[in-house]
């Protein structure tokens, strides 16, 4: 299952019998996820130009999933006593695949949020699974290799573009804040680093730091039991999805001049009612 992705460096983990459930009940979902993720690539310019926000690559992944029927959904859980509603809780999930026979699988993409978003996703999945609303929860995030190689990837971009000063960044349409400029200058003074080295380290620390959503933060929570006993599929995006051949306009990406992907309004499902 997902052998092609694993060969490309994707991290794949199954928890709480997710392997058996997916292989028996969701073969179509396996194929759809494999196709969408297998086609994913993110030009380095999108990582730089997005400034740590969601890249256009992850927006393309969202669009690919939506085209395959993975839509945003609002789940509502209601508690009623003698037919009178006493409590109502809603859970919004960005990508939900509902099959004609009622089978449901839910997926969240956490490219670069604050890491407590993992707690929210896992607890949502746990509650929805306990109420019988979903069979499996899926989380896609930056894998270990992508997190570990991020400085190297950004440094390669800086070297290939010949970045040697803040003015060079400006010529690309990038405008570091005064704090970011000061951090680069400090790194250059303290260790004699080149501008490319100092800026790469500063950029990654500022935009893709340890407290953001990436594989180790997700793995830590799951191993502590967060989300248990909901069956889970965890997918880590590898550094091999980052490409350097497109030579895109970083400034245009930073300014958001290219079309932004907007998820459709969530579809409300009939409420799950507790007696």
Coordinates of C-alpha atoms in Angstrom, one line a residue:
X1 CA 0.0 0.0 0.0
X2 CA 1.5 3.3 -1.2
X3 CA 4.7 1.5 -2.2
X4 CA 5.3 4.0 -5.0
X5 CA 5.2 6.9 -2.6
X6 CA 7.4 5.2 -0.1
X7 CA 10.0 4.6 -2.8
X8 CA 10.0 8.4 -3.5
X9 CA 10.7 9.1 0.2
X10 CA 7.2 9.8 1.5
X11 CA 6.8 8.7 5.1
X12 CA 3.7 6.5 5.6
X13 CA 2.4 5.3 9.0
X14 CA -0.7 3.5 9.9
X15 CA -2.2 3.4 13.4
X16 CA -5.1 1.6 15.1
X17 CA -5.8 -1.0 12.4
X18 CA -5.9 1.7 9.6
X19 CA -4.0 -0.7 7.3
X20 CA -6.7 -3.3 7.4
X21 CA -9.6 -0.8 7.2
X22 CA -8.1 1.0 4.2
X23 CA -7.1 -2.1 2.3
X24 CA -10.6 -3.7 2.7
X25 CA -13.0 -0.8 2.8
X26 CA -11.2 2.0 1.0
X27 CA -9.3 0.7 -2.0
X28 CA -10.6 3.6 -4.1
X29 CA -9.4 6.2 -1.6
X30 CA -5.9 4.6 -1.6
X31 CA -5.7 5.0 -5.4
X32 CA -7.0 8.6 -5.3
X33 CA -4.5 9.6 -2.6
X34 CA -1.7 7.9 -4.3
X35 CA -2.5 9.7 -7.6
X36 CA -2.8 13.1 -6.0
X37 CA 0.3 12.8 -3.9
X38 CA 2.3 11.2 -6.6
X39 CA 1.7 14.2 -8.9
X40 CA 2.7 16.7 -6.3
X41 CA 5.8 18.9 -6.8
X42 CA 6.6 22.3 -5.3
X43 CA 9.0 24.6 -7.1
X44 CA 11.5 26.2 -4.7
X45 CA 10.3 29.6 -5.7
X46 CA 6.9 28.8 -4.2
X47 CA 8.5 28.0 -0.9
X48 CA 10.4 31.2 -0.9
X49 CA 7.7 33.4 -2.3
X50 CA 5.0 32.1 0.0
X51 CA 6.9 33.4 3.0
X52 CA 6.0 30.3 5.1
X53 CA 2.3 30.4 4.2
X54 CA 0.6 27.7 2.2
X55 CA 2.4 27.2 -1.1
X56 CA 0.8 27.0 -4.4
X57 CA 1.9 23.3 -4.5
X58 CA -0.2 22.5 -1.5
X59 CA -3.1 24.5 -3.1
X60 CA -2.7 22.3 -6.2
X61 CA -2.9 19.2 -4.0
X62 CA -6.1 20.5 -2.4
X63 CA -7.5 21.2 -5.9
X64 CA -6.6 17.7 -7.1
X65 CA -8.3 16.1 -4.0
X66 CA -11.4 18.3 -4.5
X67 CA -11.6 17.2 -8.2
X68 CA -11.5 13.6 -6.9
X69 CA -14.4 14.2 -4.6
X70 CA -12.6 15.1 -1.4
X71 CA -14.6 18.2 -0.3
X72 CA -14.7 20.4 2.8
X73 CA -17.4 19.2 5.2
X74 CA -19.0 20.5 8.4
X75 CA -19.9 17.6 10.7
X76 CA -22.5 18.4 13.4
X77 CA -23.0 16.3 16.4
X78 CA -26.2 16.9 18.3
X79 CA -27.4 15.7 21.7
X80 CA -31.2 15.5 22.1
X81 CA -33.3 14.6 25.1
X82 CA -36.9 13.7 24.3
X83 CA -36.5 15.2 20.9
X84 CA -35.2 18.5 22.3
X85 CA -31.7 19.6 21.2
X86 CA -29.6 20.3 24.2
X87 CA -26.1 20.4 22.7
X88 CA -24.6 20.8 19.3
X89 CA -20.9 20.6 18.3
X90 CA -19.5 21.2 14.8
X91 CA -16.3 19.9 13.3
X92 CA -15.0 21.3 10.0
X93 CA -12.7 19.1 8.0
X94 CA -11.0 20.3 4.8
X95 CA -11.1 17.1 2.8
X96 CA -13.8 14.4 3.2
X97 CA -14.4 11.5 0.9
X98 CA -17.9 10.1 1.2
X99 CA -18.7 6.9 -0.8
X100 CA -22.2 6.0 -2.0
X101 CA -22.5 3.2 0.6
X102 CA -21.8 5.7 3.4
X103 CA -18.1 5.0 4.0
X104 CA -16.3 8.2 5.0
X105 CA -12.7 9.1 5.3
X106 CA -11.4 12.5 6.5
X107 CA -8.1 14.3 5.6
X108 CA -6.3 17.4 6.8
X109 CA -3.3 19.0 5.2
X110 CA -1.0 20.8 7.7
X111 CA 1.7 22.3 5.6
X112 CA 3.0 25.0 8.0
X113 CA 0.7 25.9 10.8
X114 CA 1.5 26.2 14.5
X115 CA 2.0 22.6 15.8
X116 CA -1.1 22.7 18.2
X117 CA -3.2 22.4 15.0
X118 CA -2.2 18.7 15.2
X119 CA -4.0 18.4 18.5
X120 CA -7.1 20.0 17.0
X121 CA -7.1 17.6 14.0
X122 CA -6.4 14.5 16.0
X123 CA -9.1 15.3 18.6
X124 CA -11.6 16.1 15.9
X125 CA -10.9 12.7 14.2
X126 CA -11.2 10.9 17.6
X127 CA -14.6 12.5 18.3
X128 CA -15.9 11.9 14.8
X129 CA -14.8 8.3 14.8
X130 CA -16.3 7.7 18.2
X131 CA -19.6 9.0 16.8
X132 CA -19.4 6.7 13.8
X133 CA -19.1 9.7 11.4
X134 CA -15.7 8.6 9.9
X135 CA -13.8 5.4 9.6
X136 CA -10.2 6.7 9.2
X137 CA -8.5 10.1 9.7
X138 CA -5.6 11.1 7.4
X139 CA -3.0 13.9 8.1
X140 CA -0.5 15.1 5.5
X141 CA 2.4 17.3 6.6
X142 CA 6.0 18.1 5.9
X143 CA 8.1 14.9 6.3
X144 CA 11.4 14.6 8.2
X145 CA 13.5 14.9 5.1
X146 CA 11.8 18.1 4.0
X147 CA 12.1 19.6 7.4
X148 CA 15.7 18.6 7.8
X149 CA 16.7 19.6 4.3
X150 CA 14.9 23.0 4.2
X151 CA 18.0 25.1 5.0
X152 CA 19.9 23.3 2.3
X153 CA 17.1 23.8 -0.2
X154 CA 16.8 27.5 0.5
X155 CA 20.6 27.9 0.4
X156 CA 20.7 26.2 -3.0
X157 CA 18.2 28.7 -4.3
X158 CA 20.2 31.6 -2.8
X159 CA 23.4 30.3 -4.4
X160 CA 21.9 29.6 -7.8
X161 CA 20.3 33.1 -7.9
X162 CA 23.5 34.7 -6.8
X163 CA 22.0 36.4 -3.7
X164 CA 24.7 38.4 -1.9
X165 CA 22.8 41.2 -0.2
X166 CA 19.5 42.5 0.8
X167 CA 19.4 44.5 -2.4
X168 CA 19.6 41.2 -4.3
X169 CA 16.5 40.0 -2.4
X170 CA 14.8 43.2 -3.3
X171 CA 15.5 42.7 -7.0
X172 CA 13.5 39.4 -6.7
X173 CA 10.6 41.2 -5.1
X174 CA 11.3 40.0 -1.6
X175 CA 11.2 42.5 1.3
X176 CA 12.5 41.1 4.6
X177 CA 11.4 42.9 7.8
X178 CA 13.8 45.0 9.8
X179 CA 13.9 42.1 12.4
X180 CA 14.8 39.6 9.6
X181 CA 17.5 41.9 8.2
X182 CA 19.0 42.4 11.7
X183 CA 19.1 38.6 12.2
X184 CA 20.9 38.0 8.9
X185 CA 23.5 40.8 9.8
X186 CA 24.0 39.2 13.2
X187 CA 24.7 35.8 11.8
X188 CA 27.2 37.2 9.3
X189 CA 29.0 39.1 12.0
X190 CA 29.0 36.3 14.6
X191 CA 30.2 33.4 12.4
X192 CA 31.6 35.0 9.3
X193 CA 28.8 33.4 7.3
X194 CA 28.1 34.4 3.7
X195 CA 24.9 36.3 3.0
X196 CA 23.4 33.2 1.3
X197 CA 24.2 31.0 4.4
X198 CA 23.0 33.6 6.9
X199 CA 19.8 34.4 5.0
X200 CA 18.9 30.7 4.4
X201 CA 19.3 29.9 8.1
X202 CA 17.3 33.0 9.1
X203 CA 14.5 32.4 6.6
X204 CA 14.0 28.7 7.6
X205 CA 14.1 29.5 11.4
X206 CA 11.6 32.3 10.9
X207 CA 9.2 30.5 8.5
X208 CA 9.6 26.8 9.1
X209 CA 10.8 26.5 12.7
X210 CA 10.6 23.6 15.1
X211 CA 7.3 24.8 16.5
X212 CA 5.4 24.5 13.2
X213 CA 3.6 21.5 11.8
X214 CA 6.0 18.8 10.6
X215 CA 6.5 15.0 11.0
X216 CA 8.2 14.9 14.3
X217 CA 5.6 17.1 16.0
X218 CA 2.8 14.9 14.6
X219 CA 4.6 11.6 15.5
X220 CA 5.2 12.8 19.1
X221 CA 1.5 13.4 19.6
X222 CA 0.3 10.2 18.0
X223 CA 2.8 8.1 20.1
X224 CA 1.5 9.8 23.2
X225 CA -2.0 8.6 22.3
X226 CA -3.5 11.8 21.0
X227 CA -6.4 10.9 18.6
X228 CA -6.4 7.3 19.8
X229 CA -8.3 5.0 19.1
X230 CA -9.3 6.6 15.7
X231 CA -7.6 4.7 12.9
X232 CA -5.0 7.0 11.4
X233 CA -3.0 7.3 8.2
X234 CA 0.0 9.7 8.5
X235 CA 1.8 11.0 5.4
X236 CA 5.0 13.0 5.4
X237 CA 6.0 14.9 2.3
X238 CA 9.6 14.4 1.3
X239 CA 12.3 16.9 0.2
X240 CA 12.2 15.2 -3.2
X241 CA 9.0 17.0 -4.1
X242 CA 10.9 20.3 -4.2
X243 CA 12.1 21.2 -7.7
X244 CA 14.5 23.8 -9.1
X245 CA 13.8 23.8 -12.9
X246 CA 10.9 26.2 -13.2
X247 CA 12.7 29.5 -12.6
X248 CA 9.4 31.2 -11.5
X249 CA 9.0 34.8 -10.6
X250 CA 9.4 34.9 -6.9
X251 CA 8.1 38.4 -6.6
X252 CA 4.8 37.6 -8.4
X253 CA 4.4 34.7 -6.0
X254 CA 5.1 36.8 -3.0
X255 CA 2.6 39.5 -4.1
X256 CA 0.0 36.8 -4.7
X257 CA -0.4 37.9 -8.3
X258 CA -1.0 34.3 -9.4
X259 CA -4.5 32.9 -8.9
X260 CA -5.1 31.8 -5.4
X261 CA -6.9 28.5 -4.7
X262 CA -9.9 29.0 -2.5
X263 CA -11.6 26.0 -1.0
X264 CA -15.3 25.7 -1.6
X265 CA -17.7 26.5 1.2
X266 CA -18.1 23.5 3.5
X267 CA -20.9 21.0 2.8
X268 CA -23.0 20.4 5.9
X269 CA -23.8 16.8 6.5
X270 CA -26.9 15.6 8.3
X271 CA -26.2 15.8 12.0
X272 CA -25.1 12.8 14.0
X273 CA -27.6 12.7 16.8
X274 CA -26.9 11.3 20.2
X275 CA -30.0 9.9 22.0

